[in-house]
Coordinates of N, CA and C in Angstrom, one line a residue:
E1 N -46.1 2.6 -70.4 CA -45.7 3.7 -70.5 C -44.7 4.5 -68.9
M2 N -45.6 4.0 -68.0 CA -45.2 4.6 -66.7 C -43.8 3.8 -66.6
W3 N -43.6 2.5 -66.9 CA -42.8 1.8 -66.9 C -41.3 2.2 -67.2
N4 N -41.1 3.3 -68.4 CA -39.8 3.3 -69.2 C -39.6 4.4 -68.6
F5 N -40.2 5.1 -68.1 CA -38.9 6.2 -67.4 C -38.0 6.8 -68.2
G6 N -38.8 7.5 -69.1 CA -38.2 8.4 -70.3 C -37.7 8.0 -71.4
S7 N -37.6 6.3 -71.5 CA -36.9 6.1 -72.4 C -37.7 5.8 -73.5
Y8 N -36.8 5.1 -74.9 CA -37.7 5.1 -75.8 C -37.6 4.0 -76.2
K9 N -37.0 2.9 -75.8 CA -36.2 1.8 -76.4 C -37.2 0.3 -75.8
G10 N -38.5 0.8 -75.0 CA -39.1 0.2 -74.2 C -38.6 -0.6 -73.4
L11 N -39.2 -2.0 -72.7 CA -39.6 -1.9 -71.3 C -38.1 -1.9 -70.6
S12 N -38.6 -1.6 -69.4 CA -37.6 -1.3 -68.4 C -36.8 -2.6 -67.5
S13 N -35.9 -2.5 -67.2 CA -35.8 -3.9 -66.5 C -36.3 -3.7 -64.9
L14 N -36.1 -4.8 -65.2 CA -36.6 -5.7 -63.7 C -35.9 -4.7 -62.3
H15 N -34.4 -5.0 -61.8 CA -33.5 -4.3 -61.7 C -33.5 -2.8 -61.3
L16 N -34.2 -1.8 -62.2 CA -34.9 -1.0 -62.6 C -36.2 -0.7 -61.6
V17 N -37.4 -1.2 -62.3 CA -38.7 -1.3 -61.9 C -38.7 -1.9 -59.9
T18 N -38.2 -2.5 -59.8 CA -37.7 -3.0 -58.9 C -37.2 -2.2 -57.7
S19 N -35.9 -1.4 -58.1 CA -35.6 0.1 -57.2 C -36.2 0.5 -57.4
V20 N -37.2 1.4 -58.0 CA -38.1 2.5 -57.6 C -39.0 2.0 -56.9
M21 N -39.4 1.1 -56.8 CA -40.4 0.4 -56.2 C -39.8 0.1 -54.5
G22 N -38.8 0.2 -54.3 CA -38.5 -0.5 -53.0 C -38.4 -1.6 -52.6
I23 N -38.4 -2.5 -53.9 CA -38.3 -3.7 -53.5 C -36.3 -4.4 -53.9
E24 N -36.5 -5.3 -53.4 CA -34.9 -5.4 -53.2 C -34.8 -6.3 -54.4
S25 N -33.5 -5.9 -55.4 CA -33.6 -6.4 -56.5 C -32.7 -7.9 -56.6
P26 N -33.4 -8.6 -57.5 CA -32.7 -9.9 -57.3 C -31.6 -9.9 -58.6
K27 N -31.1 -8.7 -59.1 CA -30.6 -9.3 -60.0 C -28.7 -9.0 -59.2
E28 N -27.9 -9.5 -58.3 CA -27.4 -8.8 -57.4 C -27.1 -10.5 -56.9
S29 N -26.7 -11.8 -58.0 CA -26.8 -12.9 -57.8 C -25.2 -13.6 -58.5
E30 N -24.7 -14.6 -58.3 CA -23.9 -15.0 -59.1 C -24.0 -15.1 -60.5
V31 N -25.3 -15.6 -60.6 CA -25.2 -15.7 -61.7 C -26.3 -14.7 -62.5
T32 N -26.2 -13.9 -63.6 CA -27.1 -12.9 -64.4 C -27.5 -13.2 -66.0
G33 N -28.0 -12.3 -66.4 CA -28.6 -13.0 -67.9 C -27.1 -12.8 -68.8
E34 N -25.7 -12.2 -68.4 CA -24.9 -12.2 -69.0 C -24.0 -13.0 -69.2
N35 N -24.2 -14.2 -67.9 CA -23.2 -15.0 -67.6 C -24.2 -16.3 -67.7
M36 N -25.2 -16.5 -68.1 CA -26.2 -17.7 -68.0 C -25.6 -18.5 -68.9
H37 N -25.2 -18.8 -69.9 CA -24.8 -20.0 -70.6 C -23.7 -20.2 -69.8
E38 N -22.6 -19.2 -69.6 CA -21.7 -20.3 -69.0 C -21.5 -20.9 -67.6
S39 N -22.7 -20.4 -66.7 CA -23.2 -20.7 -65.7 C -23.8 -22.6 -66.4
W40 N -24.5 -22.7 -67.0 CA -25.2 -23.6 -67.4 C -24.3 -24.7 -67.4
Y41 N -23.0 -24.1 -68.6 CA -22.4 -25.7 -68.9 C -21.0 -25.6 -68.1
D42 N -21.0 -24.6 -66.6 CA -20.5 -24.9 -65.7 C -20.9 -25.4 -64.7
N43 N -22.4 -26.4 -65.4 CA -23.0 -27.1 -63.8 C -23.3 -26.5 -63.4
K44 N -23.9 -25.0 -63.1 CA -24.1 -24.4 -62.2 C -25.6 -24.3 -61.7
K45 N -26.5 -25.7 -62.1 CA -27.9 -25.0 -62.5 C -28.9 -25.1 -61.1
T46 N -27.8 -25.3 -59.7 CA -29.0 -24.6 -58.5 C -28.5 -22.8 -58.3
A47 N -27.5 -22.5 -58.7 CA -27.8 -21.0 -59.2 C -28.6 -20.4 -60.2
I48 N -28.2 -21.0 -60.7 CA -29.6 -20.6 -61.8 C -31.2 -20.7 -61.8
I49 N -31.7 -21.8 -60.9 CA -32.6 -22.1 -60.2 C -32.6 -20.9 -59.3
N50 N -31.6 -20.6 -58.4 CA -32.5 -19.5 -57.6 C -32.3 -18.3 -58.1
Y51 N -31.6 -18.0 -59.6 CA -31.6 -16.3 -60.2 C -33.2 -16.5 -60.4
C52 N -33.5 -18.0 -61.1 CA -35.2 -17.5 -61.7 C -36.1 -17.5 -60.6
E53 N -36.0 -18.1 -59.5 CA -36.8 -18.1 -58.6 C -36.7 -16.4 -58.3
K54 N -35.8 -15.8 -57.8 CA -36.0 -14.5 -57.6 C -36.3 -13.8 -58.0
D55 N -36.5 -13.8 -59.8 CA -37.2 -13.0 -60.7 C -38.4 -13.1 -60.2
V56 N -39.3 -14.5 -60.5 CA -40.2 -14.4 -59.8 C -40.8 -14.0 -59.2
S57 N -39.9 -14.2 -57.9 CA -40.7 -13.7 -56.3 C -40.5 -12.1 -56.1
S58 N -39.6 -11.4 -57.1 CA -39.9 -9.7 -57.3 C -40.8 -9.6 -58.2
L59 N -40.9 -10.4 -59.1 CA -42.3 -10.4 -60.1 C -44.0 -9.8 -59.0
I60 N -43.6 -11.0 -58.4 CA -44.7 -11.4 -57.7 C -45.0 -10.0 -56.9
K61 N -43.9 -9.7 -55.9 CA -43.9 -8.8 -55.3 C -44.4 -7.3 -55.9
I62 N -43.6 -7.0 -57.5 CA -44.3 -5.7 -57.8 C -45.5 -6.1 -58.1
I63 N -46.1 -6.9 -58.6 CA -47.8 -7.0 -59.0 C -48.8 -6.8 -57.5
K64 N -48.7 -7.5 -56.6 CA -49.0 -7.1 -55.2 C -48.9 -5.6 -54.8
K65 N -47.9 -4.4 -55.2 CA -48.0 -4.1 -54.6 C -48.7 -2.8 -55.8
V66 N -48.4 -3.2 -56.9 CA -49.1 -2.3 -57.9 C -50.7 -2.6 -57.7
K67 N -51.4 -4.1 -56.9 CA -52.5 -4.1 -57.1 C -53.0 -3.0 -55.5
S68 N -51.5 -3.0 -55.0 CA -52.6 -2.3 -53.5 C -52.5 -0.4 -53.4
L69 N -52.4 -0.1 -54.9 CA -52.2 1.1 -54.8 C -53.8 1.8 -55.3

């Protein structure tokens, strides 16, 4: 419930949670969830890897910050 920010549709986005927690958003890159398939077919594998690694890194930062509360 604390991650819904008043929404009833389900979980919040990683971008929203990182922004609220003062963590740099991983969602400001060339690859996004919306153009992932295009990036794959355009052979932008390195960009996809970077996109996924930024998500994981941000999630680790969130967990560390929550555990320190």
